[in-house]
PDB file of C-alpha atoms in Angstrom:
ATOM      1  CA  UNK K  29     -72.495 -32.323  -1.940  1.00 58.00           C
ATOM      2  CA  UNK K  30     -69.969 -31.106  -4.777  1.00 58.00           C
ATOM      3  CA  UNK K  31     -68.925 -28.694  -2.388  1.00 59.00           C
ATOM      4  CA  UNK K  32     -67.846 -31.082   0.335  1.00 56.00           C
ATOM      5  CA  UNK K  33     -65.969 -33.191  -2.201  1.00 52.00           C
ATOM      6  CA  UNK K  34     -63.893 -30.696  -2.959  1.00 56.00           C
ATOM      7  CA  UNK K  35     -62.944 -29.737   0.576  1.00 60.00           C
ATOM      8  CA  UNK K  36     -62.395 -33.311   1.359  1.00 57.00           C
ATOM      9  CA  UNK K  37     -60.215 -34.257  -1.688  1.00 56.00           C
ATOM     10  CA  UNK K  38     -57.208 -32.355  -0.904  1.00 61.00           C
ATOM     11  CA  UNK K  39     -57.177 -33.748   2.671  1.00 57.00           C
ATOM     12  CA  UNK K  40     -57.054 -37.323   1.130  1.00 58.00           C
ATOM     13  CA  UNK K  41     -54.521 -37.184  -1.258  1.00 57.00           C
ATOM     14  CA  UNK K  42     -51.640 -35.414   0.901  1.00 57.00           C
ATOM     15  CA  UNK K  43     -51.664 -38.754   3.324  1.00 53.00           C
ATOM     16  CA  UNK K  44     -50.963 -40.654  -0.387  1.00 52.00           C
ATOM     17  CA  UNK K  45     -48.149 -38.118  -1.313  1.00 51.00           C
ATOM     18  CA  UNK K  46     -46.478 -37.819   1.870  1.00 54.00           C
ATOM     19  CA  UNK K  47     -46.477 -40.996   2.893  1.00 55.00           C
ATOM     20  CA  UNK K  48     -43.163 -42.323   4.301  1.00 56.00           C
ATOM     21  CA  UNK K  49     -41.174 -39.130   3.899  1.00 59.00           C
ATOM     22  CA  UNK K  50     -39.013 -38.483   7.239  1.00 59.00           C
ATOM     23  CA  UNK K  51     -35.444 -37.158   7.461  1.00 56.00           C
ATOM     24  CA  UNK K  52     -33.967 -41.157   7.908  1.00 54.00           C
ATOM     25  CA  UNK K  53     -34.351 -41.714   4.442  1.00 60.00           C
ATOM     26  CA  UNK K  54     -31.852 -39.687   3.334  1.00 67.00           C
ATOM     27  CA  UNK K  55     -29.148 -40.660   6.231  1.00 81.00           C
ATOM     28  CA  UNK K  56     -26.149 -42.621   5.156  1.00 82.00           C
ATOM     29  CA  UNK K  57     -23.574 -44.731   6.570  1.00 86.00           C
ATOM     30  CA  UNK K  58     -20.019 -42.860   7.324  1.00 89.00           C
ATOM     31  CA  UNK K  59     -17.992 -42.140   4.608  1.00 89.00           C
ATOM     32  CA  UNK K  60     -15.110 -44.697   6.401  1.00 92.00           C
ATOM     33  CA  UNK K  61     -17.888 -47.258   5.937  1.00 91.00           C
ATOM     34  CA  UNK K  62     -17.715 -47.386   2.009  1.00 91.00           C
ATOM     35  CA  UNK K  63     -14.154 -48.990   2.145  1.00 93.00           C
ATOM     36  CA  UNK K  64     -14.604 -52.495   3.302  1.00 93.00           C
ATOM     37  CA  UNK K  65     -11.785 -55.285   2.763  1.00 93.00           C
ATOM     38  CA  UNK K  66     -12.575 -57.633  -0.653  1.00 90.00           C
ATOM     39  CA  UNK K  67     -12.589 -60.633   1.741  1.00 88.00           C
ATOM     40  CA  UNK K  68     -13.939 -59.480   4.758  1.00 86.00           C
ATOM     41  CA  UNK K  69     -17.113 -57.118   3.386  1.00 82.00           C
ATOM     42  CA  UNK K  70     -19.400 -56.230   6.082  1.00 82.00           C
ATOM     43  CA  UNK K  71     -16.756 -57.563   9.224  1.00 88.00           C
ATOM     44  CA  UNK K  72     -14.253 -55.273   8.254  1.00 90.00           C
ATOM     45  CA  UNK K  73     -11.662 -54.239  10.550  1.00 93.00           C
ATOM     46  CA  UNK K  74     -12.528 -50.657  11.697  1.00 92.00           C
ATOM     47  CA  UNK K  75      -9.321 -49.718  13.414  1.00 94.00           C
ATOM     48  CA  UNK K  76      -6.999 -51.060  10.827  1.00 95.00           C
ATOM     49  CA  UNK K  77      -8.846 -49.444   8.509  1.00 94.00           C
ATOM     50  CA  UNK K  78      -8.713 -46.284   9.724  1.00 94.00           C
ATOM     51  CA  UNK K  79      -4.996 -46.712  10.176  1.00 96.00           C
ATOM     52  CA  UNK K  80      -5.192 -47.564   6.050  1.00 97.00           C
ATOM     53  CA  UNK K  81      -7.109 -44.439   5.513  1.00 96.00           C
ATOM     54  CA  UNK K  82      -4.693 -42.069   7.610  1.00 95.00           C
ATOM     55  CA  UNK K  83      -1.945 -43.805   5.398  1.00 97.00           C
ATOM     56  CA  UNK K  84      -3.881 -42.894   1.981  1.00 96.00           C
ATOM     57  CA  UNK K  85      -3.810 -39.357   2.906  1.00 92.00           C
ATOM     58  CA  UNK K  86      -6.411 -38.622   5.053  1.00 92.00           C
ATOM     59  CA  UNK K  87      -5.419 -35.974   7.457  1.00 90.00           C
ATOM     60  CA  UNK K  88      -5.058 -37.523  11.372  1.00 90.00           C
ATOM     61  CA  UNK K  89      -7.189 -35.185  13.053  1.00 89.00           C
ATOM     62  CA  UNK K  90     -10.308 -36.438  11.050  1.00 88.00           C
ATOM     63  CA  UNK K  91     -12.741 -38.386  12.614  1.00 89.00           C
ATOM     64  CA  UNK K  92     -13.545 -41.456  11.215  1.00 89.00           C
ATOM     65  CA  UNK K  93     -15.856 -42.374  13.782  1.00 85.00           C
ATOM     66  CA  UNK K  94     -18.375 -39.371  14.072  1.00 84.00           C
ATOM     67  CA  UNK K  95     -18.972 -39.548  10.415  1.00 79.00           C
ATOM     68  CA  UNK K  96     -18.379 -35.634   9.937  1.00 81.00           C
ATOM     69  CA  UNK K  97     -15.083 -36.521   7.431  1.00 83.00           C
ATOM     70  CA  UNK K  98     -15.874 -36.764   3.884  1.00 82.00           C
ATOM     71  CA  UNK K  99     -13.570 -37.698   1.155  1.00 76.00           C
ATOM     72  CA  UNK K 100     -15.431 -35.009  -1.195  1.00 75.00           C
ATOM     73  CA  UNK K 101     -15.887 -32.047   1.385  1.00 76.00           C
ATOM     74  CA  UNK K 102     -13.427 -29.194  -0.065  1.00 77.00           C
ATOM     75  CA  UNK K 103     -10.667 -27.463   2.531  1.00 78.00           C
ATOM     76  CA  UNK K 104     -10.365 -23.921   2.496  1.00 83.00           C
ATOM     77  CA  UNK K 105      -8.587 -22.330  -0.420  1.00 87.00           C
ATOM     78  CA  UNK K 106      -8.922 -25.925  -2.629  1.00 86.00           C
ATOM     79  CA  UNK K 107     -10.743 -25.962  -5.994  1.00 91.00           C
ATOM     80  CA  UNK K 108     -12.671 -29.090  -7.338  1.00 91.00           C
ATOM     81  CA  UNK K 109      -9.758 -30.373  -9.187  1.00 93.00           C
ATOM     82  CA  UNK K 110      -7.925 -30.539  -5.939  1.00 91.00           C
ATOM     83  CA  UNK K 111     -10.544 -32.236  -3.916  1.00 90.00           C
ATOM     84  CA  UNK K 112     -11.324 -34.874  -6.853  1.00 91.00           C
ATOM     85  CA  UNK K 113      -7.459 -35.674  -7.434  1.00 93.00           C
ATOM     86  CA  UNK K 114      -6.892 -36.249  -3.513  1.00 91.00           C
ATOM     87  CA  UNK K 115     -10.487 -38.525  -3.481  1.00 91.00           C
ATOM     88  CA  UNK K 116      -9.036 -40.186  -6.419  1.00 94.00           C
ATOM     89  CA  UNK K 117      -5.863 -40.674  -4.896  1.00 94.00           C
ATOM     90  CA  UNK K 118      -7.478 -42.474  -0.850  1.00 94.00           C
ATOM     91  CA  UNK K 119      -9.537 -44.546  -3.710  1.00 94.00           C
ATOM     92  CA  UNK K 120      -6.583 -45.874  -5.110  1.00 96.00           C
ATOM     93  CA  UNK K 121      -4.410 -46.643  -2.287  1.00 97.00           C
ATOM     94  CA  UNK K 122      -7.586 -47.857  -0.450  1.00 96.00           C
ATOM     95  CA  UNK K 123      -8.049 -50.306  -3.299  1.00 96.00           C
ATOM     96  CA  UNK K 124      -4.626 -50.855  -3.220  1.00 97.00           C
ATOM     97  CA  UNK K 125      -4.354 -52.288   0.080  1.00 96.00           C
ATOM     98  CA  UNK K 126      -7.364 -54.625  -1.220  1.00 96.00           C
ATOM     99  CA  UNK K 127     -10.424 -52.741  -0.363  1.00 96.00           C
ATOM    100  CA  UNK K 128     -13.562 -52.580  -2.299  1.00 94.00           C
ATOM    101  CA  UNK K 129     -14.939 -48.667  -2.350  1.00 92.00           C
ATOM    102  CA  UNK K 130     -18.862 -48.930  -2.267  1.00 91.00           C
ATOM    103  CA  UNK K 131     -20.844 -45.641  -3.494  1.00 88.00           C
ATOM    104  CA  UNK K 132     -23.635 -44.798  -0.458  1.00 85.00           C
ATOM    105  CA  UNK K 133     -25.973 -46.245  -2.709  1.00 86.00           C
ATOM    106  CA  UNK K 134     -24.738 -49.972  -2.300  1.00 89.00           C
ATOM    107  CA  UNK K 135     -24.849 -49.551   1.010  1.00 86.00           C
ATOM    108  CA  UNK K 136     -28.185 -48.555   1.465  1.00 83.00           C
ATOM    109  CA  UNK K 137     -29.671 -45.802   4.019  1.00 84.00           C
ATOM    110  CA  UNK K 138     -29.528 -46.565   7.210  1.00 81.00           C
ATOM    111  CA  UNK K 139     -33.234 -46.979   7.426  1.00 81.00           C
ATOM    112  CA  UNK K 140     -32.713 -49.729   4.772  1.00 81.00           C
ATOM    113  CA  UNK K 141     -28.880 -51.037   5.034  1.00 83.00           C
ATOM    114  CA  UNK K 142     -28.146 -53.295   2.415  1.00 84.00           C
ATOM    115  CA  UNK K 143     -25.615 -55.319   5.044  1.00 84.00           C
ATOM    116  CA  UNK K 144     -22.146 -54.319   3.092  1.00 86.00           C
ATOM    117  CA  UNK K 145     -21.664 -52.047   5.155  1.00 84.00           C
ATOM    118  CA  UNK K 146     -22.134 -52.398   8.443  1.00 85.00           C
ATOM    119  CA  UNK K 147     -18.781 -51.448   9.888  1.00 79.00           C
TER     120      UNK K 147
END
């Protein structure tokens, strides 16, 4: 009987540890999606805010759309200071041109979107 507990017992418990734990949970929305307009959060304007971005600095052969740009992904040949100072720099003309910056963590994974950033 002992025996048979103990072969049993580890089968149990790894449906209780690995319970909900698929590679959606840790997909977020685009990077683009974190900037929405202060007045218009969640139905912001995704081509005139791309047009913002490319303004801010973001280089015009980024895609916005396929969510493969990322405002912290180092070029070749930069160091951290460089690729903080030009974040820091989008952020501020983003914010400028009165756009709130969420962190992926407001917005929620996409398995569980908190709806402020939708677009």
């Amino acid at each position: 009987m002992k025996k048979s507990l103990l072969v049993l017992l580890p089968l149990l418990l790894t449906g209780c540890v690995v319970g909900n734990m698929d590679s959606t949970d840790y997909q977020y929305v685009k990077y683009a999606q974190t900037f929405q307009k202060l007045d218009k959060t969640g139905r912001t304007d995704t081509a005139q805010r791309k047009e913002d971005l490319y303004s801010c600095g973001v280089p015009r052969r980024a895609n916005l759309d396929d969510g493969s740009w990322n405002g912290g992904s180092a070029r070749h040949g930069q160091t951290l200071q460089e690729v903080v100072a030009r974040e820091e720099k989008i952020s501020s003309c983003m914010k400028a041109k009165g756009y709130k910056v969420y962190g992926y963590d407001e917005c929620g994974p996409l398995k569980a979107p908190t709806g402020l950033c939708p677009n």
